[in-house]
PDB file of C-alpha atoms in Angstrom:
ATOM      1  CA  UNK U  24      37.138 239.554  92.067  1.00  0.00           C
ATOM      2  CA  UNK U  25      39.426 236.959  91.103  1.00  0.00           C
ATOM      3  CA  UNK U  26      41.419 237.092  93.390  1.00  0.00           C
ATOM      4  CA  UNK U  27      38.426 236.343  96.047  1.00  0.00           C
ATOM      5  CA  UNK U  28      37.842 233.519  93.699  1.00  0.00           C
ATOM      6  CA  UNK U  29      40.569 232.418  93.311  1.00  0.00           C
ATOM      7  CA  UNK U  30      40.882 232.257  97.576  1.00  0.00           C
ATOM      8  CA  UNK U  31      37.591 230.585  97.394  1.00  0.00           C
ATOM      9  CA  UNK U  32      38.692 227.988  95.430  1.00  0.00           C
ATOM     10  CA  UNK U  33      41.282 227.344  97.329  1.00  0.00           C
ATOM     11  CA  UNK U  34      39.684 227.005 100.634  1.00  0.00           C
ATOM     12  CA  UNK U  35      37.151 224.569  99.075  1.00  0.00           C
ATOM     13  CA  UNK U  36      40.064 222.658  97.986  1.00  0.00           C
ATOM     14  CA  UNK U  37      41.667 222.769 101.151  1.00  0.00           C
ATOM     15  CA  UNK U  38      38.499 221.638 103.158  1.00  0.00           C
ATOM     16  CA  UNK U  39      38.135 218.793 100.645  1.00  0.00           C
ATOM     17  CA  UNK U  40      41.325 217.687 101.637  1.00  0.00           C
ATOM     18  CA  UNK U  41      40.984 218.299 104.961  1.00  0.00           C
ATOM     19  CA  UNK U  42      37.591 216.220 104.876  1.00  0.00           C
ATOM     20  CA  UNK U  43      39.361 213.531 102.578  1.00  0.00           C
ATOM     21  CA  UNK U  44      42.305 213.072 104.874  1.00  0.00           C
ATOM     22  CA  UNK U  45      39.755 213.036 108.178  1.00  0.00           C
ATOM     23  CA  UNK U  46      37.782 210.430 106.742  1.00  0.00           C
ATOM     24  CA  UNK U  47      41.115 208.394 105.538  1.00  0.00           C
ATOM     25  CA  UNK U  48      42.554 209.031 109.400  1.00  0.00           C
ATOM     26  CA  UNK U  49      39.314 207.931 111.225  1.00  0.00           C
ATOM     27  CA  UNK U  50      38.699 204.702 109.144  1.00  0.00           C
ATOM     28  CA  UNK U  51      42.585 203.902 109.832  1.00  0.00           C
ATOM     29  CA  UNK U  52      42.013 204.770 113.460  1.00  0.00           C
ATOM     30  CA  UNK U  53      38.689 202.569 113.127  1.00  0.00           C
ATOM     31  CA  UNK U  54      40.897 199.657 111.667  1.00  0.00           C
ATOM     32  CA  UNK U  55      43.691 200.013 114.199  1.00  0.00           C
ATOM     33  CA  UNK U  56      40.632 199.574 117.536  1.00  0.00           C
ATOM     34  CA  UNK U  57      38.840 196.585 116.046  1.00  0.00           C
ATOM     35  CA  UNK U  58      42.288 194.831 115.733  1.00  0.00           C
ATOM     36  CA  UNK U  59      43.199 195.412 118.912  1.00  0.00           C
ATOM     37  CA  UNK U  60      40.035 194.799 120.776  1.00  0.00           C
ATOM     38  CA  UNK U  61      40.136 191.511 118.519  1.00  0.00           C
ATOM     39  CA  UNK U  62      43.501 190.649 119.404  1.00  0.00           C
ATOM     40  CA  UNK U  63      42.627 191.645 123.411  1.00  0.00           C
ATOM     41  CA  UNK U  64      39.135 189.332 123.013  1.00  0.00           C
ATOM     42  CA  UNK U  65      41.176 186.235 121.697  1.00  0.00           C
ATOM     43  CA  UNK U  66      43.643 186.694 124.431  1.00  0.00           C
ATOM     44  CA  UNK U  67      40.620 186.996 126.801  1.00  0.00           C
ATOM     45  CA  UNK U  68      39.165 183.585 125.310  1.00  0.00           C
ATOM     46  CA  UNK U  69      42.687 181.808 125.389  1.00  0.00           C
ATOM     47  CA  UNK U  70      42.824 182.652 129.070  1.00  0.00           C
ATOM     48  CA  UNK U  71      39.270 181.563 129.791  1.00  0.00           C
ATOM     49  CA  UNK U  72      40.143 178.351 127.927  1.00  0.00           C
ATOM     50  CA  UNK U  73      43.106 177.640 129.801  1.00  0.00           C
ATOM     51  CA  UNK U  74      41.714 177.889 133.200  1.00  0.00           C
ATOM     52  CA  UNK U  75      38.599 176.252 132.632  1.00  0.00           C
ATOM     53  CA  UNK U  76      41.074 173.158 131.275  1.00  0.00           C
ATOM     54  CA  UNK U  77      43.679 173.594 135.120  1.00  0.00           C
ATOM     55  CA  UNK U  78      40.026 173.979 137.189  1.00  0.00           C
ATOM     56  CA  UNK U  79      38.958 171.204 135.447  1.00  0.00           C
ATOM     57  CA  UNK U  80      41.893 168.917 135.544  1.00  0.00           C
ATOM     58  CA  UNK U  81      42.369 169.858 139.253  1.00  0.00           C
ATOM     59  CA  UNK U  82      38.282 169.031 140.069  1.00  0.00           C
ATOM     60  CA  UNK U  83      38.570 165.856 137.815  1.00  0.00           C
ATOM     61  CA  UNK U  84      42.426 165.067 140.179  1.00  0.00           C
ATOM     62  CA  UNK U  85      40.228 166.143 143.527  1.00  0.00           C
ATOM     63  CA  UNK U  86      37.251 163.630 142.495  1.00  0.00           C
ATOM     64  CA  UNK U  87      39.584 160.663 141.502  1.00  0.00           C
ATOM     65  CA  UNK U  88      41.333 161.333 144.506  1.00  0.00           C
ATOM     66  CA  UNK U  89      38.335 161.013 146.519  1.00  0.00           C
ATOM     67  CA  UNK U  90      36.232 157.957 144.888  1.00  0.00           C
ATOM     68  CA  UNK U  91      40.124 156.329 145.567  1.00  0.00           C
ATOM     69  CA  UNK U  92      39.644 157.553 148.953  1.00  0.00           C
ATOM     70  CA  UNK U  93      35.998 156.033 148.946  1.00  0.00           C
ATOM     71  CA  UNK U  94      37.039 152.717 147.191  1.00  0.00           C
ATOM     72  CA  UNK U  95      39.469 152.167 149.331  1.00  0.00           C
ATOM     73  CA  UNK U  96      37.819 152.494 152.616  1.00  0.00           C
ATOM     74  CA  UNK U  97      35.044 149.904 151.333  1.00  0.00           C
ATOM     75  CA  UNK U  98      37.918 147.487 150.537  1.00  0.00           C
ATOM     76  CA  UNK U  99      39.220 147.937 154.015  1.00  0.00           C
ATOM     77  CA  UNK U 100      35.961 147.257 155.813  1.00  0.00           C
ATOM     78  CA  UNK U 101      35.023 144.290 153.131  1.00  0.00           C
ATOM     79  CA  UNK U 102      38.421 143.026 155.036  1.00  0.00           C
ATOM     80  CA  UNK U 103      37.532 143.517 157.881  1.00  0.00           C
ATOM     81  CA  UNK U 104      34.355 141.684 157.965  1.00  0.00           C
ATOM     82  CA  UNK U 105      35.460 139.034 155.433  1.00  0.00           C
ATOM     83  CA  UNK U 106      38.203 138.653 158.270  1.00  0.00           C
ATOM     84  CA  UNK U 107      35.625 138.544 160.659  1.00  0.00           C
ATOM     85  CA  UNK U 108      33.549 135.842 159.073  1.00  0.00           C
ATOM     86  CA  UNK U 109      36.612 133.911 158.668  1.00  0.00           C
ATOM     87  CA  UNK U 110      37.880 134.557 162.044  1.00  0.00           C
ATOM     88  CA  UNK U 111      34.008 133.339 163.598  1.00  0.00           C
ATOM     89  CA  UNK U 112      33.958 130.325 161.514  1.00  0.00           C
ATOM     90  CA  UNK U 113      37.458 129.146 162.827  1.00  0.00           C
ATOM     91  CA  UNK U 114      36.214 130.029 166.230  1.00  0.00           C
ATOM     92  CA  UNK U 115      32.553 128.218 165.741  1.00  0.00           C
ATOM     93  CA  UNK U 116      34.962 125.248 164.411  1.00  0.00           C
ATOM     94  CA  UNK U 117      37.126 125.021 167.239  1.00  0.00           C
ATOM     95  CA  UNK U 118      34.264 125.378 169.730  1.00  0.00           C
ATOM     96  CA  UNK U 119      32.725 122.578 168.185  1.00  0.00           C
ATOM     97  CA  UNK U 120      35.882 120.498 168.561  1.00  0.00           C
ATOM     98  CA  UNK U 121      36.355 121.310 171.853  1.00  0.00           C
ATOM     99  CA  UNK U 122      32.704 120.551 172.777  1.00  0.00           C
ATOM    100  CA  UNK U 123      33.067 117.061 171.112  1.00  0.00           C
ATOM    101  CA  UNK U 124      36.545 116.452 172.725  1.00  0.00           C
ATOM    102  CA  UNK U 125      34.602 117.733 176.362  1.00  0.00           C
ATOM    103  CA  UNK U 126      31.978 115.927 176.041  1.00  0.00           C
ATOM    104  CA  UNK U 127      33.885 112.417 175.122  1.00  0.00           C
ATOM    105  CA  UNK U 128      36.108 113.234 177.379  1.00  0.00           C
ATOM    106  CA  UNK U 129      33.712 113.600 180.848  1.00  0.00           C
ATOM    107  CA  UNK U 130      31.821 110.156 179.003  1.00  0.00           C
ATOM    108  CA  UNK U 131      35.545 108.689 179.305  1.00  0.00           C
ATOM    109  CA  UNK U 132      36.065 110.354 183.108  1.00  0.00           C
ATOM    110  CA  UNK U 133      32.212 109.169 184.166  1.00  0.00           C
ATOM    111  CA  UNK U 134      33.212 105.381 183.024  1.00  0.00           C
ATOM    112  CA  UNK U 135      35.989 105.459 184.802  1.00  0.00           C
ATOM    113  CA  UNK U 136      36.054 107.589 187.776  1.00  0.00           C
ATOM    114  CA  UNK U 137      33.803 107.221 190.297  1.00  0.00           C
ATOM    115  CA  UNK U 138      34.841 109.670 193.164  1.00  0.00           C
ATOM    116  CA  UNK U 139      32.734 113.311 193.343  1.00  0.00           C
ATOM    117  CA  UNK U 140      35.738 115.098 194.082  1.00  0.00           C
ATOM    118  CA  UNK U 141      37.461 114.458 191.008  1.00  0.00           C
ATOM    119  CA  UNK U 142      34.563 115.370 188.736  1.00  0.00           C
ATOM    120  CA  UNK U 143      34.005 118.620 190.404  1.00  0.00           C
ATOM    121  CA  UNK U 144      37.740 119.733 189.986  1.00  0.00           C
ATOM    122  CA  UNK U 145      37.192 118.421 186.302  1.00  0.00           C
ATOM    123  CA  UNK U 146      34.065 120.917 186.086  1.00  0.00           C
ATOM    124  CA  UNK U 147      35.947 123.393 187.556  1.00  0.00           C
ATOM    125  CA  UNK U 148      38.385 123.154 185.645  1.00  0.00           C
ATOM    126  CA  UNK U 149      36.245 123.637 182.448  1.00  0.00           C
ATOM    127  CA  UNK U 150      34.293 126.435 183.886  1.00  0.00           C
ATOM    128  CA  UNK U 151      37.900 127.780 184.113  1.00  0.00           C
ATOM    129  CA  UNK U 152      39.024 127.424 180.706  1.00  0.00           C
ATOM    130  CA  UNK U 153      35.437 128.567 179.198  1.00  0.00           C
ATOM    131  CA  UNK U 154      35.724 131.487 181.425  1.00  0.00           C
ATOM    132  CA  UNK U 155      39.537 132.388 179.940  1.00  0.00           C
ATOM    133  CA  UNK U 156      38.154 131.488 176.437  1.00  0.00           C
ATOM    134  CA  UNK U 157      35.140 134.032 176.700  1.00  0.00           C
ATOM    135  CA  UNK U 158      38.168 136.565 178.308  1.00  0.00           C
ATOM    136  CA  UNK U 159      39.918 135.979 175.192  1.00  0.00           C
ATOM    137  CA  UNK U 160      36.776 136.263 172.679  1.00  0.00           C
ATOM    138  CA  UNK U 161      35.892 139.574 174.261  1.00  0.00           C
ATOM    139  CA  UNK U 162      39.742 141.150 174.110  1.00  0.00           C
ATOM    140  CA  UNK U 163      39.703 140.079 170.625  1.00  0.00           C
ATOM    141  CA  UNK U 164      36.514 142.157 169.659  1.00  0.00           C
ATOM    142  CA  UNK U 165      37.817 145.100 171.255  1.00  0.00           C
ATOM    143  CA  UNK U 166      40.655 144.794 169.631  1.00  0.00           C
ATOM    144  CA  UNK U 167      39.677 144.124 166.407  1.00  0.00           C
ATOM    145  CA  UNK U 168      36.683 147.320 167.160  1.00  0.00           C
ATOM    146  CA  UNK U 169      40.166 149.711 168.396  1.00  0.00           C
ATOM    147  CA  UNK U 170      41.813 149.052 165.490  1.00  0.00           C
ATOM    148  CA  UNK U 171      38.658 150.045 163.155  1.00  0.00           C
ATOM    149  CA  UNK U 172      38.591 153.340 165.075  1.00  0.00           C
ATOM    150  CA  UNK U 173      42.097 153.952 164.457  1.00  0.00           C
ATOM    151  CA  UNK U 174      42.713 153.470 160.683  1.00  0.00           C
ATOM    152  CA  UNK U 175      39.007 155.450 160.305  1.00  0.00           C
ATOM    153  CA  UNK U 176      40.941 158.886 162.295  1.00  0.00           C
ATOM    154  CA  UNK U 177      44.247 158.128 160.085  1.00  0.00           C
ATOM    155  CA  UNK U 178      42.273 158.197 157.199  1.00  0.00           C
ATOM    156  CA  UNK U 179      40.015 161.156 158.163  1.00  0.00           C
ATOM    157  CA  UNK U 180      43.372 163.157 159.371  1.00  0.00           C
ATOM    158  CA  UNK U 181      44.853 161.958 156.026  1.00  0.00           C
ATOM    159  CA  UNK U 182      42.288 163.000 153.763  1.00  0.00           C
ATOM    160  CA  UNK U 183      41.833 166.434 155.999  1.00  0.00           C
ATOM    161  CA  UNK U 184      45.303 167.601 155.407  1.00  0.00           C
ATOM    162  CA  UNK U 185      45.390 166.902 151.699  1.00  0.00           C
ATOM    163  CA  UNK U 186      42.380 168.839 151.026  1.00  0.00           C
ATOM    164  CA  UNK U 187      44.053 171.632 153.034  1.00  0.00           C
ATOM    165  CA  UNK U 188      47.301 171.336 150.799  1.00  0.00           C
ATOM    166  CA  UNK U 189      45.133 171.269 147.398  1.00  0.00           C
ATOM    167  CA  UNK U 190      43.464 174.193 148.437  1.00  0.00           C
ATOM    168  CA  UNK U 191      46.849 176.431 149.515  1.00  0.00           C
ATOM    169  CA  UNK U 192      47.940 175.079 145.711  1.00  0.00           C
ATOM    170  CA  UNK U 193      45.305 176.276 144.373  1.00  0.00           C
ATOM    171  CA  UNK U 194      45.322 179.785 146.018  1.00  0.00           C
ATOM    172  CA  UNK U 195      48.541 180.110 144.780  1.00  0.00           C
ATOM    173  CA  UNK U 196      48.630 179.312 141.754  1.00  0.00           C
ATOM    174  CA  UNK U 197      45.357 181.597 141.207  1.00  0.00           C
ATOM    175  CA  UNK U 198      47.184 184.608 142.658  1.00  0.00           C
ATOM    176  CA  UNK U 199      50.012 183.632 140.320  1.00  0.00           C
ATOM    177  CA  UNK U 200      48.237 183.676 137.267  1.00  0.00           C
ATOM    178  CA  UNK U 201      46.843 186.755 138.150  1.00  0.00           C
ATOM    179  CA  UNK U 202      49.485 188.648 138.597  1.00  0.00           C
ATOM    180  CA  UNK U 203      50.892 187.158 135.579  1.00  0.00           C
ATOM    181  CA  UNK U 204      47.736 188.372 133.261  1.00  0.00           C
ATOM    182  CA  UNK U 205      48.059 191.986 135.321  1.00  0.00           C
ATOM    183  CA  UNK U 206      51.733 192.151 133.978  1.00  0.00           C
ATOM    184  CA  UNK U 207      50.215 191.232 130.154  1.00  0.00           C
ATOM    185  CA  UNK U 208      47.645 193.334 129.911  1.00  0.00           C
ATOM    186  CA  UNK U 209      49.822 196.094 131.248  1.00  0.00           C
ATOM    187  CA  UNK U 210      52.834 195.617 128.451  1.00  0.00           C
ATOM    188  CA  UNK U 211      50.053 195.539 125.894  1.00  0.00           C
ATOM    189  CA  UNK U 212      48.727 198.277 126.732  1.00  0.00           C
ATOM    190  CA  UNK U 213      52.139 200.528 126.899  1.00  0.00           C
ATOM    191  CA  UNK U 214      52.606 198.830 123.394  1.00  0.00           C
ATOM    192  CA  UNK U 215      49.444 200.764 121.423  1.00  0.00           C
ATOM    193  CA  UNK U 216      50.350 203.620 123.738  1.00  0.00           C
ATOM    194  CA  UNK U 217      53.356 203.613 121.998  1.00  0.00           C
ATOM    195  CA  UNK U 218      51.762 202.707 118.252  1.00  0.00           C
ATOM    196  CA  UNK U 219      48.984 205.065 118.559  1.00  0.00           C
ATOM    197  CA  UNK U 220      51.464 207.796 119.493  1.00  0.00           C
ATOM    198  CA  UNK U 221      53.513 207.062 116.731  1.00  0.00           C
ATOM    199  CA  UNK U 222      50.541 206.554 114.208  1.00  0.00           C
ATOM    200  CA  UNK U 223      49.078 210.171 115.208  1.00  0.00           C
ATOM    201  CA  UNK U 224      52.754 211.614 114.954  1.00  0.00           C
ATOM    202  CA  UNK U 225      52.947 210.389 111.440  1.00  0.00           C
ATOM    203  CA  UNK U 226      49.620 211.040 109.874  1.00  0.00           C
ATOM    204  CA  UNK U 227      50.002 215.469 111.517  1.00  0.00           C
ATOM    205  CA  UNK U 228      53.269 215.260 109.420  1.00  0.00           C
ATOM    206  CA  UNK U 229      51.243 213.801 106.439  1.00  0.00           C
ATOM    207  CA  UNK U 230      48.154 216.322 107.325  1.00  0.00           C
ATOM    208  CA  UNK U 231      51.179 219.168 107.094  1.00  0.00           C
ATOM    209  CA  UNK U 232      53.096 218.165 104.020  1.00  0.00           C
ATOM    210  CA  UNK U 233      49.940 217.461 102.273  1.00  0.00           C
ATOM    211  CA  UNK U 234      48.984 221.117 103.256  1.00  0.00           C
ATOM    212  CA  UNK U 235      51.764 222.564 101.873  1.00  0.00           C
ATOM    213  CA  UNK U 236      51.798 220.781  99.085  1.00  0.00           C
ATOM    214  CA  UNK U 237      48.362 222.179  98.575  1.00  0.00           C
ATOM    215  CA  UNK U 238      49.407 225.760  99.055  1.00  0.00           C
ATOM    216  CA  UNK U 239      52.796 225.821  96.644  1.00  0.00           C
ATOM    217  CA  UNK U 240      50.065 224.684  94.364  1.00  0.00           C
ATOM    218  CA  UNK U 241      47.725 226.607  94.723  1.00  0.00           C
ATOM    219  CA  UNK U 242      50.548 229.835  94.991  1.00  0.00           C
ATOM    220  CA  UNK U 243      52.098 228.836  91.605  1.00  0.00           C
TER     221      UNK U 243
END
């Protein structure tokens, strides 16, 4: 009989321990996951932060670049049609001059020529030059309208192939960061591989010492 108490004892004891050093592994176990789902959730958030700060200095870049694109396009067509304006006024100007010299001019002819022939060369003559004058008027426009039309396509072909050349950037530099966070997350997780390994390792050698500790006790 007491020896079956005695073996009673000692497996109460030994499931007390075993319970006690459970309890002790699983809360260190416990400890070991919330650090390093912490530690994995702040590297989450740093990465978040970081590229919600290059998406939004690249979108902030795109739309300066394209109210500079805007701005400037409404400077070049004030130009133009402060250019224009100018360009009339100079012409309304010289149209009046030449009107004024004209018409003192055929009041100087009528006084002192007398002969038909001479005035119809003279009107001729003017029809001649006012015809050129309109030539030239109308090249001008067309001109002027051609080289609208021009610097409009530049700037359209312009502006097309930089937003092709942001966009490759930005694949790239996605697929980039990618694999960058792929090769992380994969040395992190060989690293608590490696800990938990090594954790379990030592706590069975604990768990086994501790156990025969127990029994040369129990023995003696």
């Amino acid at each position: 009989k007491r020896y079956l108490s005695i073996l009673q004892v000692q497996s109460c004891i030994r499931m007390w321990a075993c319970q006690r050093h459970h309890r002790s592994v699983k809360m260190l176990c416990i400890r070991l996951q919330s650090l390093f789902r912490g530690n994995l959730t702040r590297d989450e958030l740093y990465y978040r932060h970081v590229s919600a700060v290059k998406i939004q200095r690249i979108v902030r870049g795109y739309l300066t670049f394209v109210s500079f694109i805007e701005d400037m396009g409404k400077v070049i067509l004030v130009q133009s049609l402060a250019r224009r304006k100018i360009q009339q006024e100079k012409y309304e100007d010289f149209c009046w001059a030449a009107s004024t010299i004209q018409f003192w001019y055929r009041r100087k002819k009528q006084e002192e020529l007398v002969k038909l022939d001479y005035i119809w060369d003279v009107i001729v003559a003017q029809s001649a030059a006012r015809r050129w004058l309109a030539k030239r008027r109308v090249m001008e426009i067309h001109c002027i309208t051609i080289q609208s039309a021009w610097r409009m396509f530049v700037c359209k072909s312009d502006f097309s192939f930089t937003i092709i050349d942001i966009t490759l950037v930005q694949t790239k530099v996605r697929q980039w960061l990618a694999l960058r966070r792929a090769h992380e997350l994969r040395r992190r997780v060989e690293a608590a591989t490696m800990i938990q390994s090594a954790v379990r390792a030592r706590n069975v050698y604990l768990h086994y010492l501790w156990t025969i500790c127990s029994i040369i006790l129990c023995q003696s």
